[in-house]
Coordinates of C-alpha atoms and ligand atoms in Angstrom, one line a residue:
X9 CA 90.9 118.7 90.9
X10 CA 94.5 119.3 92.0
X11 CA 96.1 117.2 94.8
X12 CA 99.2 118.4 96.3
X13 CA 100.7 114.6 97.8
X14 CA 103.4 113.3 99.4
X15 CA 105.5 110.1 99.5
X16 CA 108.1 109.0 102.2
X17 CA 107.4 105.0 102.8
X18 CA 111.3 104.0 102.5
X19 CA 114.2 106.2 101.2
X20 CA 112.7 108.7 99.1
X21 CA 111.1 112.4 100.2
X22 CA 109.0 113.1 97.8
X23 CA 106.0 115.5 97.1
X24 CA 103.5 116.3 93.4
X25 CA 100.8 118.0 92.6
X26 CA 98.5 115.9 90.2
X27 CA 95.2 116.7 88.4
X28 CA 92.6 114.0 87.9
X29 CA 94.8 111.9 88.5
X30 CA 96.4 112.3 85.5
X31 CA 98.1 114.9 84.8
X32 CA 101.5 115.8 86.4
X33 CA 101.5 119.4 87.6
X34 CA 105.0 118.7 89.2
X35 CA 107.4 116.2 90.8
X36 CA 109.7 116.8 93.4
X37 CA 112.3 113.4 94.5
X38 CA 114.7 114.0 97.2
X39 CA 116.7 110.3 97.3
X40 CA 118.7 109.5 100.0
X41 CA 119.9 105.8 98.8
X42 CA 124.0 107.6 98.5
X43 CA 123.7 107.7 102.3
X44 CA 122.2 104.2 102.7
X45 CA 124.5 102.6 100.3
X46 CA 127.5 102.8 102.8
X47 CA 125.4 100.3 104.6
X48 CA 124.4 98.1 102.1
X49 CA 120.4 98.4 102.6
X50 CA 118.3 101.0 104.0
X51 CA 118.6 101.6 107.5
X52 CA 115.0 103.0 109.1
X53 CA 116.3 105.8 111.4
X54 CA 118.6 107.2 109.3
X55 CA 115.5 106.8 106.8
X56 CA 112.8 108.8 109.3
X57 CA 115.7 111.5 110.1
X58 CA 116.5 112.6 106.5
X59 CA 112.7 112.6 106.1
X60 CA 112.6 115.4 109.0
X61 CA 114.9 117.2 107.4
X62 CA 113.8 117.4 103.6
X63 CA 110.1 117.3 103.8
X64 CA 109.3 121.1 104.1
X65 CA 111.6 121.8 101.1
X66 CA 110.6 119.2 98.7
X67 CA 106.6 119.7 99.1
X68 CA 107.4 123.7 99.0
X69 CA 109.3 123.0 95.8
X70 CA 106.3 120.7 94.7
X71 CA 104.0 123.6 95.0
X72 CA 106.3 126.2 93.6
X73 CA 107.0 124.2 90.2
X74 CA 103.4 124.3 89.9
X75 CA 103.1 127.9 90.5
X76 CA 100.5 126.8 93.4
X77 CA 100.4 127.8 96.9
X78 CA 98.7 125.8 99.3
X79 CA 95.4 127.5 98.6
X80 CA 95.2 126.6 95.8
X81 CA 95.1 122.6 95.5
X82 CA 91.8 121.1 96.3
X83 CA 93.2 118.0 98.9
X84 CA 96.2 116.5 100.2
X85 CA 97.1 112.7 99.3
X86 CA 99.7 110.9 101.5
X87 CA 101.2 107.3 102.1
X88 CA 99.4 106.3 104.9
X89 CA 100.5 102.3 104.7
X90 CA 102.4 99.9 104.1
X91 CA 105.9 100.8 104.8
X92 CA 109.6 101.6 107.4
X93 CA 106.8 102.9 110.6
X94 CA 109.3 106.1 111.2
X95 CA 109.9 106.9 107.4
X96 CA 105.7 106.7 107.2
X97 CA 105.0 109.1 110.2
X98 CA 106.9 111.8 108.5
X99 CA 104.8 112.2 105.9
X100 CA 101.3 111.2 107.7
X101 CA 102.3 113.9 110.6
X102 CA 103.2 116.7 107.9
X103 CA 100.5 116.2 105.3
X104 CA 98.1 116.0 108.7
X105 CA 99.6 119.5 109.9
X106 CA 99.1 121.0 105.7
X107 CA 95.3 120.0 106.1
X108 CA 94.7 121.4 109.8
X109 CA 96.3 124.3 108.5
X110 CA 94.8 124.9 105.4
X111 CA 91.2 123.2 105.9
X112 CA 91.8 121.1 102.6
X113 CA 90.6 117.3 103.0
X114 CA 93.5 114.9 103.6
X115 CA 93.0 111.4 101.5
X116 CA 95.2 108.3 103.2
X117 CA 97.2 106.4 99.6
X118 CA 98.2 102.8 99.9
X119 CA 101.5 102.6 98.8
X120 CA 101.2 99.5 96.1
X121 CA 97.7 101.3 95.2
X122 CA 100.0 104.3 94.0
X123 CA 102.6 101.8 92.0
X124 CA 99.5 100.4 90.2
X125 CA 98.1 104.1 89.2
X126 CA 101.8 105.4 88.0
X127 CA 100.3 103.6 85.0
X128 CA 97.6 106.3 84.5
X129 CA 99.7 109.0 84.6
X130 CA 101.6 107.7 81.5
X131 CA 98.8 105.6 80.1
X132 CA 95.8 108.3 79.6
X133 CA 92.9 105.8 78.6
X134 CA 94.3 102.7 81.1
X135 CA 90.6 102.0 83.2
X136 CA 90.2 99.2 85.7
X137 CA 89.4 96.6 85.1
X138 CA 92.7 94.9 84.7
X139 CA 95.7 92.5 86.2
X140 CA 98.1 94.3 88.1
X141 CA 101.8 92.3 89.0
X142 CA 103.2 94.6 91.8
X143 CA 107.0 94.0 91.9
X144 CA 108.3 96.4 94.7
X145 CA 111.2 96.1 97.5
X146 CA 108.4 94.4 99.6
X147 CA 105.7 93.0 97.8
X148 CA 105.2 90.7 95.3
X149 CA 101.5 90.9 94.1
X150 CA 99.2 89.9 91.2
X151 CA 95.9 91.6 92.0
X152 CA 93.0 91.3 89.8
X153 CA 92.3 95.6 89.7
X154 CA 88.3 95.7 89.1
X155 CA 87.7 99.1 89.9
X156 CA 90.0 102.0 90.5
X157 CA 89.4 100.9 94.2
X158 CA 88.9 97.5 94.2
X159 CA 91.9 95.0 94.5
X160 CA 91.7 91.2 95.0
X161 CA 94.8 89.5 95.3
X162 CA 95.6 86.2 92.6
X163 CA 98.6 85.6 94.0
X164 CA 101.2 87.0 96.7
X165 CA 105.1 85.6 97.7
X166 CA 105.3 83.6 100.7
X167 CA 108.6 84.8 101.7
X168 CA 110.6 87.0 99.7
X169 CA 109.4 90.1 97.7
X170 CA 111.2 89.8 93.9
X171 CA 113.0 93.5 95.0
X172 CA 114.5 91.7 98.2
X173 CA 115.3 88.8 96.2
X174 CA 117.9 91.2 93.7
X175 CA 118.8 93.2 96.5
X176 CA 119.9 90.1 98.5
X177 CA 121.6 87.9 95.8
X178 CA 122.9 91.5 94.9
X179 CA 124.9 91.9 98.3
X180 CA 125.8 88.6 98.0
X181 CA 128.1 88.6 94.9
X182 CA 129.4 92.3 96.2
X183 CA 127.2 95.1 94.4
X184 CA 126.4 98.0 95.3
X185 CA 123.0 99.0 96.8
X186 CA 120.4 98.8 95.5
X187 CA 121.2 95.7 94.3
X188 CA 118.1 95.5 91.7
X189 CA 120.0 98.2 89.1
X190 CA 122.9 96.3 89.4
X191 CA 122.3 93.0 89.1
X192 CA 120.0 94.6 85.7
X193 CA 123.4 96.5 84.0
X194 CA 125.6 93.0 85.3
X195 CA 122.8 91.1 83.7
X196 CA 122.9 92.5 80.4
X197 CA 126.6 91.3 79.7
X198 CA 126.1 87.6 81.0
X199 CA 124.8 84.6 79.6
X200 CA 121.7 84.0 80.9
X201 CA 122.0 80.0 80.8
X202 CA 125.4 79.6 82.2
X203 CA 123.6 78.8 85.2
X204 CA 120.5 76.6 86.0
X205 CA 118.5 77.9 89.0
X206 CA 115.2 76.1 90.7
X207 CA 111.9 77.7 89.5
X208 CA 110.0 77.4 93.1
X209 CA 106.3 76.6 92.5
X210 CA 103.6 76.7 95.5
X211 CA 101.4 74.0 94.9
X212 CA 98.8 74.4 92.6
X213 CA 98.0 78.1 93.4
X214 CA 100.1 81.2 91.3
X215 CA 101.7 82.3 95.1
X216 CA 105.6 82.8 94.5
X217 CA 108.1 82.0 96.5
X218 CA 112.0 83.4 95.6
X219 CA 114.0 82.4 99.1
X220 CA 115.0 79.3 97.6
X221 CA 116.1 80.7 94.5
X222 CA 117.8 83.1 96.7
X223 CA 119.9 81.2 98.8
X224 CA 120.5 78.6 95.2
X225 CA 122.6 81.8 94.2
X226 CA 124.5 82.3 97.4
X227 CA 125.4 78.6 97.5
X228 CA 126.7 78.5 94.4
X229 CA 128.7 82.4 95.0
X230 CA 130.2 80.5 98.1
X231 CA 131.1 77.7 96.3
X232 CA 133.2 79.6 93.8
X233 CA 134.5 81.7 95.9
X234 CA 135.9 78.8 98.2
X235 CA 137.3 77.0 94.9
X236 CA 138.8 80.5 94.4
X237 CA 136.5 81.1 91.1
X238 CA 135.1 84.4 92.1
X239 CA 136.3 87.6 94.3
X240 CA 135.1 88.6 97.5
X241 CA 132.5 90.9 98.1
X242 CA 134.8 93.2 100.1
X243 CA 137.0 93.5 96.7
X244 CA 137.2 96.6 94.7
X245 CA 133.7 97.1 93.2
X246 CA 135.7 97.8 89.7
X247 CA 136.9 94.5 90.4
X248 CA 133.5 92.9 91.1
X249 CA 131.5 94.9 88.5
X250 CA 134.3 93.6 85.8
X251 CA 133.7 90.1 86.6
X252 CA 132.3 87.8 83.8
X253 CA 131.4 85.1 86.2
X254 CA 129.2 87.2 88.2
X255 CA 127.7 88.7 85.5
X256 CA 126.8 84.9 84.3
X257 CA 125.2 84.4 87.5
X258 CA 123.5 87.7 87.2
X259 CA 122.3 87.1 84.2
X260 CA 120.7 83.1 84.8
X261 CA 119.4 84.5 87.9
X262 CA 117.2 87.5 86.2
X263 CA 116.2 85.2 83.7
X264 CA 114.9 82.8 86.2
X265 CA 113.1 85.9 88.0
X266 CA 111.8 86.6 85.2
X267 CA 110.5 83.5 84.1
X268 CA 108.4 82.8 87.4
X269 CA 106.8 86.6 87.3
X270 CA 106.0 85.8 83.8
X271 CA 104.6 82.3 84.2
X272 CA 102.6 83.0 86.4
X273 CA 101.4 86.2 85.5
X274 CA 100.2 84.8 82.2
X275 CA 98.4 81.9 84.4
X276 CA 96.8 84.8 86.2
X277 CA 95.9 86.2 82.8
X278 CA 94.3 83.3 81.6
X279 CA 92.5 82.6 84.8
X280 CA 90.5 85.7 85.1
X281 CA 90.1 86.0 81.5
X282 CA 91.8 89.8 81.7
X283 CA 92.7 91.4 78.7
X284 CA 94.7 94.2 80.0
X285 CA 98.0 94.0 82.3
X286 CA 99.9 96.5 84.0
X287 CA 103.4 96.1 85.9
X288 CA 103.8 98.3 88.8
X289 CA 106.8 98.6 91.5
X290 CA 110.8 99.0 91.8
X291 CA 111.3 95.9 90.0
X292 CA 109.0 97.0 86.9
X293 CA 112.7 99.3 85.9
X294 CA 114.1 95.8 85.1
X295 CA 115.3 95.4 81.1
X296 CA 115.1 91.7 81.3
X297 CA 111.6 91.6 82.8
X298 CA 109.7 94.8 80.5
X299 CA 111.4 92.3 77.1
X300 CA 109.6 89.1 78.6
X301 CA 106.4 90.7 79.5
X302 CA 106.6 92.3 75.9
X303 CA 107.0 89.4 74.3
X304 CA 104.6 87.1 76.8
X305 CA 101.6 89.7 76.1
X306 CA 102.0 90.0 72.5
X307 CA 101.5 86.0 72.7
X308 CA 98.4 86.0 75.0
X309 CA 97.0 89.0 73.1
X310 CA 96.9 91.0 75.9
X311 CA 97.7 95.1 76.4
X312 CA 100.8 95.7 78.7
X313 CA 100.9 99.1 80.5
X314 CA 104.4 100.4 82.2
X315 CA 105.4 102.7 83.7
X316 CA 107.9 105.0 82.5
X317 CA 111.4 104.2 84.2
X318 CA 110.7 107.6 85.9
X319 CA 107.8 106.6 87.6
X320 CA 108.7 102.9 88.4
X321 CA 110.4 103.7 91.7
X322 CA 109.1 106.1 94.8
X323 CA 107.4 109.0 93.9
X324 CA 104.4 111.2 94.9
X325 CA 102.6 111.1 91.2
X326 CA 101.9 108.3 91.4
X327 CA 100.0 108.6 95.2
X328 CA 98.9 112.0 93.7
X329 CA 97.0 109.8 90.6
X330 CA 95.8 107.4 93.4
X331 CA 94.7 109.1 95.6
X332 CA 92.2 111.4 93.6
X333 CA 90.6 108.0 92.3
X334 CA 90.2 107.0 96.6
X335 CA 88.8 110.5 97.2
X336 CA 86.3 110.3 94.4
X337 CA 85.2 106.8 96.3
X338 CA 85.4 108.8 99.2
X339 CA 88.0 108.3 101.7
X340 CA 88.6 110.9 104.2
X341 CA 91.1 111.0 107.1
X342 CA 91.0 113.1 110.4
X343 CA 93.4 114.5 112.3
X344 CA 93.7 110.9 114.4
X345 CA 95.3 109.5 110.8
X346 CA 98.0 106.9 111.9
X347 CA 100.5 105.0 109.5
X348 CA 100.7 101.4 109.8
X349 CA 103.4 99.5 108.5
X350 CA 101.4 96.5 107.1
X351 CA 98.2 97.1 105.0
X352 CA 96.4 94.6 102.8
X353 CA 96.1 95.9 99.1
Ligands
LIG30 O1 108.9 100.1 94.6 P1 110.3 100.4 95.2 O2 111.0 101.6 94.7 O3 110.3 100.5 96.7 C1 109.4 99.8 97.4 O4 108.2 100.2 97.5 O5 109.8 98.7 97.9 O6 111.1 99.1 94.9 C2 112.5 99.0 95.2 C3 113.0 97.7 94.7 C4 114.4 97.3 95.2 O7 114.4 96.0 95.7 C5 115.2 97.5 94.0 O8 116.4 96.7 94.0 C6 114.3 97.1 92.9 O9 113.0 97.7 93.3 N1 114.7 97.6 91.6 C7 115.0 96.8 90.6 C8 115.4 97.6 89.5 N2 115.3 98.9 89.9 C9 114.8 98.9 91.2 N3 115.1 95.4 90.5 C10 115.5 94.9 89.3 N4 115.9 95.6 88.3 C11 115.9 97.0 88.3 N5 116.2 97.7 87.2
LIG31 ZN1 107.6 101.6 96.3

């Protein structure tokens, strides 16, 4: 079965043609983060405008590099939820006018759903059931993954999302955007224990929470910065990137990241006796965070599926791969479709 899907939840236009779920017939990425990077972050309508504009091309490429026209896939996946409400609509409204006009059956993708099943494309046997931790710009999720369609969620942040958490200490100390790849190449040239940051706990459930480890690292920025220890943000980024400080600070504050996602994904592991685990999300790109779940999986015994780093951020594979498995269980939209920017997994 080939789907033809499409993607545009944040700041990538993006469109695929998968089949089974498995096999990628192409991949088509349009990013637009060199725009939003004068800003610092995203910003939505900028987001929904460049969508507009590059939708038609990229999904006509899509089919092209398969050597496909429209007639010839079987049904059209799309991000339906969660995500930036304009950014969505693009890509609801479009892949709603490709199934009117072509009579094909349009199949609604949660986002995070299509994270989780960028591991089938590069894992061929992966099966449900397993533990899924969903590290996006977001979300920060472990689900317990039953079926292919079937997600119950262990544990979920109660503020910030582990993406938002990089991206904000990120702008903080004077990177660039998106502050996640930055803070990961900074990282790898600091010392990881130069700094001690607080490893927030919730309770006795496996929920995260990172907005106190957050705003640990922008106290201690503006503390060296007012003892004149550290450059301003609005210095030459040569100047910032260069610095070993920041790159110490980097480095202790990945680790700490790291160490929380890990703990409690190995609770997780242990609590629903899973022996299979698979990362899924922006953050899943992360050097430091693919070593520790390496190393914390050989020691519970446990298989660890990634992602490629290809298929770690936004693309339409992966809601291509997904959204075969929700039309086999048999979701169907109509032409009333809406997005929604919230969705439970
Ligand atoms: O999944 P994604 O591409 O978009 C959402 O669905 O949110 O995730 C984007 C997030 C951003 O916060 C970005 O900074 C983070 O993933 N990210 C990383 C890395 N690459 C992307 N965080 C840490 N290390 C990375 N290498
Ligand atoms: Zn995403």
């Amino acid at each position: 079965m080939l789907i033809l899907s499409i993607e545009s939840s944040c700041d990538e236009t993006a469109a695929a043609v998968v089949e089974d779920g498995r096999v990628v017939r192409s991949s088509v990425v349009h990013t637009q983060i060199a725009e939003h990077r004068k800003y610092g972050g995203v910003v939505p309508e900028i987001a929904s405008r460049r969508h507009v504009e590059q939708i038609c091309d990229v999904t006509a490429r899509a089919l092209s590099d398969a050597n496909l026209a429209l007639s010839n896939v079987d049904a059209i996946g799309v991000t339906a939820w969660p995500g930036l409400i304009g950014a969505l609509l693009v890509g609801v409204n479009y892949a709603k006018g490709l199934a009117l006009a072509s009579g094909k059956p349009l199949v609604p993708v949660h986002h995070l759903r299509g994270h989780v099943a960028a591991n089938y494309i590069a894992h061929p046997d992966l099966e449900p059931p397993f533990l899924a931790l969903i590290v996006s710009g977001g979300h920060s999720h472990i689900c317990d993954v039953s079926d292919y369609t079937r997600y119950e969620i262990i544990a979920r942040t109660r503020d910030d999302a582990a993406g938002e958490a990089f991206d904000k200490a990120a702008r903080v100390m004077g990177y660039p955007y998106p502050g996640g790849v930055s803070i990961d190449r900074a990282a790898q040239k600091g010392d990881p224990y130069a700094f001690k940051f607080p490893h927030p706990t919730v309770g006795d459930s496996l929920d995260f929470s990172f907005s106190g480890l957050k705003t640990a690292v922008i106290n201690t920025i503006h503390n060296l910065r007012q003892k004149g220890e550290l450059p301003e943000a609005a210095e030459r980024v040569e100047e910032i990137e260069a610095n070993q400080t920041l790159m110490n600070i980097a480095a202790s504050f990945e680790e700490t990241v790291c160490e929380i996602l890990v703990d409690h994904t190995r609770a997780a592991l242990r609590r629903t006796g899973r022996k299979t685990l698979t990362v899924a999300g922006g953050v899943s790109a992360n050097t430091g965070l693919r070593a520790a779940l390496e190393k914390m999986c050989a020691e519970e015994k446990t298989r660890l599926c990634m992602p490629p780093l290809s298929l770690c951020g936004d693309n339409a594979a992966m809601i291509g791969a997904q959204a075969y498995y929700e039309y086999r269980s048999g979701a169907r939209a109509g032409a009333d479709l809406n997005a929604s920017a919230t969705m439970s997994i």
